[in-house]
PDB file of C-alpha atoms in Angstrom:
ATOM      1  CA  THR A 171     -25.203  -1.517  16.209  1.00 53.00           C
ATOM      2  CA  MET A 172     -24.571  -4.053  12.971  1.00 58.00           C
ATOM      3  CA  GLY A 173     -25.757  -3.194   9.653  1.00 62.00           C
ATOM      4  CA  ARG A 174     -27.333  -5.436   6.699  1.00 72.00           C
ATOM      5  CA  LYS A 175     -25.408  -7.580   4.874  1.00 75.00           C
ATOM      6  CA  LYS A 176     -25.995  -7.203   1.541  1.00 73.00           C
ATOM      7  CA  ILE A 177     -27.256 -10.535  -0.220  1.00 78.00           C
ATOM      8  CA  GLN A 178     -26.867 -11.764  -3.478  1.00 81.00           C
ATOM      9  CA  ILE A 179     -30.165 -11.866  -5.383  1.00 85.00           C
ATOM     10  CA  THR A 180     -30.620 -15.113  -7.304  1.00 90.00           C
ATOM     11  CA  ARG A 181     -33.879 -17.104  -7.325  1.00 92.00           C
ATOM     12  CA  ILE A 182     -34.477 -18.670  -3.894  1.00 93.00           C
ATOM     13  CA  MET A 183     -34.818 -22.333  -4.488  1.00 94.00           C
ATOM     14  CA  ASP A 184     -36.898 -23.366  -1.459  1.00 95.00           C
ATOM     15  CA  GLU A 185     -40.489 -23.074  -2.159  1.00 94.00           C
ATOM     16  CA  ARG A 186     -41.693 -22.548   1.332  1.00 95.00           C
ATOM     17  CA  ASN A 187     -38.898 -19.642   1.588  1.00 95.00           C
ATOM     18  CA  ARG A 188     -39.653 -18.305  -1.582  1.00 94.00           C
ATOM     19  CA  GLN A 189     -42.934 -18.019  -0.745  1.00 95.00           C
ATOM     20  CA  VAL A 190     -42.590 -16.089   2.647  1.00 96.00           C
ATOM     21  CA  THR A 191     -39.967 -13.422   0.889  1.00 95.00           C
ATOM     22  CA  PHE A 192     -42.382 -13.229  -1.888  1.00 95.00           C
ATOM     23  CA  THR A 193     -44.701 -12.253   0.343  1.00 96.00           C
ATOM     24  CA  LYS A 194     -42.504 -10.341   2.959  1.00 96.00           C
ATOM     25  CA  ARG A 195     -41.233  -8.588  -0.398  1.00 95.00           C
ATOM     26  CA  LYS A 196     -44.463  -7.727  -2.094  1.00 96.00           C
ATOM     27  CA  PHE A 197     -45.638  -5.989   1.260  1.00 96.00           C
ATOM     28  CA  GLY A 198     -42.396  -3.681   1.033  1.00 96.00           C
ATOM     29  CA  LEU A 199     -42.832  -2.570  -2.140  1.00 95.00           C
ATOM     30  CA  MET A 200     -46.197  -1.869  -1.875  1.00 96.00           C
ATOM     31  CA  LYS A 201     -45.422   0.048   1.295  1.00 97.00           C
ATOM     32  CA  LYS A 202     -42.763   2.017  -0.739  1.00 96.00           C
ATOM     33  CA  ALA A 203     -44.908   2.690  -3.226  1.00 95.00           C
ATOM     34  CA  TYR A 204     -47.176   4.064  -1.088  1.00 96.00           C
ATOM     35  CA  GLU A 205     -44.726   6.097   0.695  1.00 96.00           C
ATOM     36  CA  LEU A 206     -43.336   7.389  -2.912  1.00 95.00           C
ATOM     37  CA  SER A 207     -46.815   8.615  -3.949  1.00 95.00           C
ATOM     38  CA  VAL A 208     -47.676  10.465  -1.223  1.00 96.00           C
ATOM     39  CA  LEU A 209     -44.225  12.493  -0.675  1.00 96.00           C
ATOM     40  CA  CYS A 210     -43.537  13.258  -4.056  1.00 95.00           C
ATOM     41  CA  ASP A 211     -47.411  13.564  -5.526  1.00 95.00           C
ATOM     42  CA  CYS A 212     -47.122  11.201  -7.965  1.00 95.00           C
ATOM     43  CA  GLU A 213     -49.013   8.434  -9.218  1.00 95.00           C
ATOM     44  CA  ILE A 214     -47.776   4.763  -9.048  1.00 94.00           C
ATOM     45  CA  ALA A 215     -49.277   1.691 -10.690  1.00 94.00           C
ATOM     46  CA  LEU A 216     -47.236  -2.011  -9.391  1.00 94.00           C
ATOM     47  CA  ILE A 217     -48.685  -5.103 -11.161  1.00 94.00           C
ATOM     48  CA  ILE A 218     -47.300  -8.038  -9.951  1.00 94.00           C
ATOM     49  CA  PHE A 219     -47.650 -12.276 -11.148  1.00 95.00           C
ATOM     50  CA  ASN A 220     -46.240 -14.552  -8.867  1.00 93.00           C
ATOM     51  CA  SER A 221     -44.941 -17.739  -9.896  1.00 90.00           C
ATOM     52  CA  SER A 222     -48.292 -19.369 -10.073  1.00 92.00           C
ATOM     53  CA  ASN A 223     -49.376 -16.487 -12.184  1.00 95.00           C
ATOM     54  CA  LYS A 224     -52.216 -14.937  -9.233  1.00 96.00           C
ATOM     55  CA  LEU A 225     -52.466 -11.112 -10.364  1.00 96.00           C
ATOM     56  CA  PHE A 226     -51.345  -8.615  -6.917  1.00 96.00           C
ATOM     57  CA  GLN A 227     -51.673  -5.082  -7.720  1.00 96.00           C
ATOM     58  CA  TYR A 228     -51.334  -1.223  -5.909  1.00 97.00           C
ATOM     59  CA  ALA A 229     -52.626   1.945  -6.993  1.00 96.00           C
ATOM     60  CA  SER A 230     -52.371   5.218  -5.828  1.00 96.00           C
ATOM     61  CA  THR A 231     -54.826   5.926  -7.583  1.00 95.00           C
ATOM     62  CA  ASP A 232     -57.363   4.480  -9.789  1.00 95.00           C
ATOM     63  CA  MET A 233     -55.746   1.857 -11.665  1.00 96.00           C
ATOM     64  CA  ASP A 234     -57.504   1.727 -14.939  1.00 96.00           C
ATOM     65  CA  LYS A 235     -57.255   5.529 -14.844  1.00 95.00           C
ATOM     66  CA  VAL A 236     -53.106   5.208 -14.562  1.00 94.00           C
ATOM     67  CA  LEU A 237     -53.211   2.491 -17.037  1.00 95.00           C
ATOM     68  CA  LEU A 238     -54.926   4.664 -19.769  1.00 96.00           C
ATOM     69  CA  LYS A 239     -52.510   7.343 -18.865  1.00 94.00           C
ATOM     70  CA  TYR A 240     -49.552   5.053 -19.787  1.00 92.00           C
ATOM     71  CA  THR A 241     -50.942   3.549 -22.595  1.00 93.00           C
ATOM     72  CA  GLU A 242     -51.951   6.950 -24.062  1.00 95.00           C
ATOM     73  CA  TYR A 243     -48.337   8.649 -23.439  1.00 92.00           C
ATOM     74  CA  ASN A 244     -46.223   9.223 -26.322  1.00 92.00           C
ATOM     75  CA  GLU A 245     -43.348  10.854 -25.144  1.00 91.00           C
ATOM     76  CA  PRO A 246     -39.918   9.392 -24.433  1.00 87.00           C
ATOM     77  CA  HIS A 247     -39.609   7.996 -20.897  1.00 83.00           C
ATOM     78  CA  GLU A 248     -37.846   6.078 -18.845  1.00 84.00           C
ATOM     79  CA  SER A 249     -38.124   2.189 -18.721  1.00 82.00           C
ATOM     80  CA  ARG A 250     -35.791  -0.183 -16.541  1.00 80.00           C
ATOM     81  CA  THR A 251     -35.399  -3.933 -16.874  1.00 82.00           C
ATOM     82  CA  ASN A 252     -33.991  -6.651 -14.578  1.00 81.00           C
ATOM     83  CA  SER A 253     -30.968  -6.282 -16.381  1.00 81.00           C
ATOM     84  CA  ASP A 254     -30.562  -2.410 -16.588  1.00 76.00           C
ATOM     85  CA  ILE A 255     -31.050  -2.876 -12.326  1.00 75.00           C
ATOM     86  CA  VAL A 256     -28.201  -4.937 -12.550  1.00 79.00           C
ATOM     87  CA  GLU A 257     -25.581  -3.097 -14.166  1.00 80.00           C
ATOM     88  CA  MET A 258     -26.808   0.102 -12.462  1.00 74.00           C
ATOM     89  CA  ASP A 259     -26.550  -1.551  -9.740  1.00 73.00           C
ATOM     90  CA  ALA A 260     -22.881  -2.612 -10.268  1.00 74.00           C
ATOM     91  CA  CYS A 261     -21.858   0.960 -10.951  1.00 72.00           C
ATOM     92  CA  LEU A 262     -23.078   2.183  -7.867  1.00 68.00           C
ATOM     93  CA  ASP A 263     -21.059  -0.957  -5.726  1.00 67.00           C
ATOM     94  CA  HIS A 264     -18.259   0.208  -7.849  1.00 60.00           C
ATOM     95  CA  SER A 265     -18.620   4.016  -6.403  1.00 65.00           C
ATOM     96  CA  LEU A 266     -19.063   2.954  -3.262  1.00 67.00           C
ATOM     97  CA  MET A 267     -15.893   0.905  -3.129  1.00 68.00           C
ATOM     98  CA  THR A 268     -13.681   4.057  -4.856  1.00 68.00           C
ATOM     99  CA  GLN A 269     -15.103   6.575  -2.308  1.00 68.00           C
ATOM    100  CA  GLN A 270     -13.895   3.668   0.239  1.00 68.00           C
ATOM    101  CA  ARG A 271     -10.244   3.585  -1.161  1.00 68.00           C
ATOM    102  CA  ALA A 272      -9.977   7.419  -1.185  1.00 66.00           C
ATOM    103  CA  ARG A 273     -10.988   7.152   2.837  1.00 67.00           C
ATOM    104  CA  ASP A 274      -8.633   4.231   3.239  1.00 69.00           C
ATOM    105  CA  PHE A 275      -5.568   6.356   1.369  1.00 64.00           C
ATOM    106  CA  VAL A 276      -6.250   9.348   3.351  1.00 61.00           C
ATOM    107  CA  SER A 277      -6.113   7.605   6.234  1.00 66.00           C
ATOM    108  CA  ASN A 278      -3.165   5.895   5.616  1.00 66.00           C
ATOM    109  CA  LEU A 279      -1.756   9.063   4.021  1.00 60.00           C
ATOM    110  CA  ALA A 280      -2.065  10.872   7.671  1.00 60.00           C
ATOM    111  CA  CYS A 281      -0.744   7.540   9.386  1.00 64.00           C
ATOM    112  CA  SER A 282       2.728   7.082   7.206  1.00 62.00           C
ATOM    113  CA  PRO A 283       5.850   7.938   8.847  1.00 59.00           C
ATOM    114  CA  LYS A 284       6.736  10.218   6.062  1.00 58.00           C
ATOM    115  CA  TRP A 285       4.315  12.681   7.929  1.00 54.00           C
ATOM    116  CA  SER A 286       4.168  12.067  10.857  1.00 51.00           C
ATOM    117  CA  SER A 287       7.380  14.526  11.374  1.00 49.00           C
ATOM    118  CA  ARG A 288       5.084  16.859  10.735  1.00 50.00           C
ATOM    119  CA  LEU A 289       2.129  18.518  11.574  1.00 44.00           C
ATOM    120  CA  ILE A 290      -1.002  18.204   9.687  1.00 47.00           C
ATOM    121  CA  ILE A 291      -3.334  20.985  10.398  1.00 45.00           C
ATOM    122  CA  PHE A 292      -6.130  19.185   8.638  1.00 46.00           C
ATOM    123  CA  VAL A 293      -6.580  16.439   5.977  1.00 45.00           C
ATOM    124  CA  TYR A 294      -9.845  17.669   3.345  1.00 47.00           C
ATOM    125  CA  VAL A 295     -11.231  14.820   1.163  1.00 46.00           C
ATOM    126  CA  CYS A 296     -13.544  16.560  -1.143  1.00 48.00           C
ATOM    127  CA  VAL A 297     -15.306  13.547  -2.612  1.00 47.00           C
ATOM    128  CA  CYS A 298     -17.839  14.375  -5.233  1.00 50.00           C
ATOM    129  CA  VAL A 299     -20.023  12.241  -7.037  1.00 49.00           C
ATOM    130  CA  CYS A 300     -20.957  12.915 -10.704  1.00 51.00           C
ATOM    131  CA  VAL A 301     -23.780  11.316 -12.486  1.00 52.00           C
ATOM    132  CA  CYS A 302     -22.630  10.174 -15.861  1.00 53.00           C
ATOM    133  CA  VAL A 303     -25.598   8.624 -18.784  1.00 51.00           C
ATOM    134  CA  CYS A 304     -22.914   6.382 -20.559  1.00 50.00           C
ATOM    135  CA  VAL A 305     -23.299   5.511 -24.187  1.00 45.00           C
ATOM    136  CA  CYS A 306     -24.762   2.121 -22.886  1.00 48.00           C
ATOM    137  CA  GLU A 307     -27.903   4.652 -21.387  1.00 51.00           C
ATOM    138  CA  CYS A 308     -26.555   3.254 -18.249  1.00 50.00           C
ATOM    139  CA  VAL A 309     -26.126   6.056 -15.117  1.00 50.00           C
ATOM    140  CA  CYS A 310     -22.293   5.971 -13.545  1.00 51.00           C
ATOM    141  CA  VAL A 311     -21.480   7.453 -10.727  1.00 48.00           C
ATOM    142  CA  CYS A 312     -18.446   8.433 -10.996  1.00 50.00           C
ATOM    143  CA  VAL A 313     -16.039   9.320  -8.067  1.00 47.00           C
ATOM    144  CA  CYS A 314     -13.327  12.369  -8.200  1.00 50.00           C
ATOM    145  CA  VAL A 315     -11.214  12.695  -5.204  1.00 48.00           C
ATOM    146  CA  CYS A 316      -9.231  15.654  -4.514  1.00 50.00           C
ATOM    147  CA  VAL A 317      -6.990  15.569  -0.964  1.00 49.00           C
ATOM    148  CA  VAL A 318      -5.238  18.800   0.200  1.00 49.00           C
ATOM    149  CA  LEU A 319      -2.783  19.167   2.624  1.00 50.00           C
ATOM    150  CA  ALA A 320      -1.739  21.921   4.762  1.00 48.00           C
ATOM    151  CA  THR A 321       1.029  21.648   6.946  1.00 47.00           C
ATOM    152  CA  TYR A 322       3.840  23.971   8.776  1.00 43.00           C
TER     153      TYR A 322
END
């Protein structure tokens, strides 16, 4: 089966396509919010204003209670904007490319003529993923590759 291709996230210029996409993705977002609230036993409130300033809302419980809880919350907490998501997505893309390069490296090493004269019992690749919080407070995924070759 073919995987879905990652689309570039930019404003949809065609009004009709934009409206259809909004409706579908709004439903998908609300469904994901419902699933997250049930699976993880958390309270969720979504507030959406479309381009015509029409309000759409979803709350896992009572919206007013969740919003009151939000306004009274004084502790430090995670807060994200569009630019944060773009930055985190770029870090994730970089991490995935690094992992693919590591797999390609091991594959090429195992098939290279230099190693063909020897029996490679196994090629063990350990991809360690660690999540780091950078100075700019974005979360970056770092990949470390360890290759162990055993021959005889």
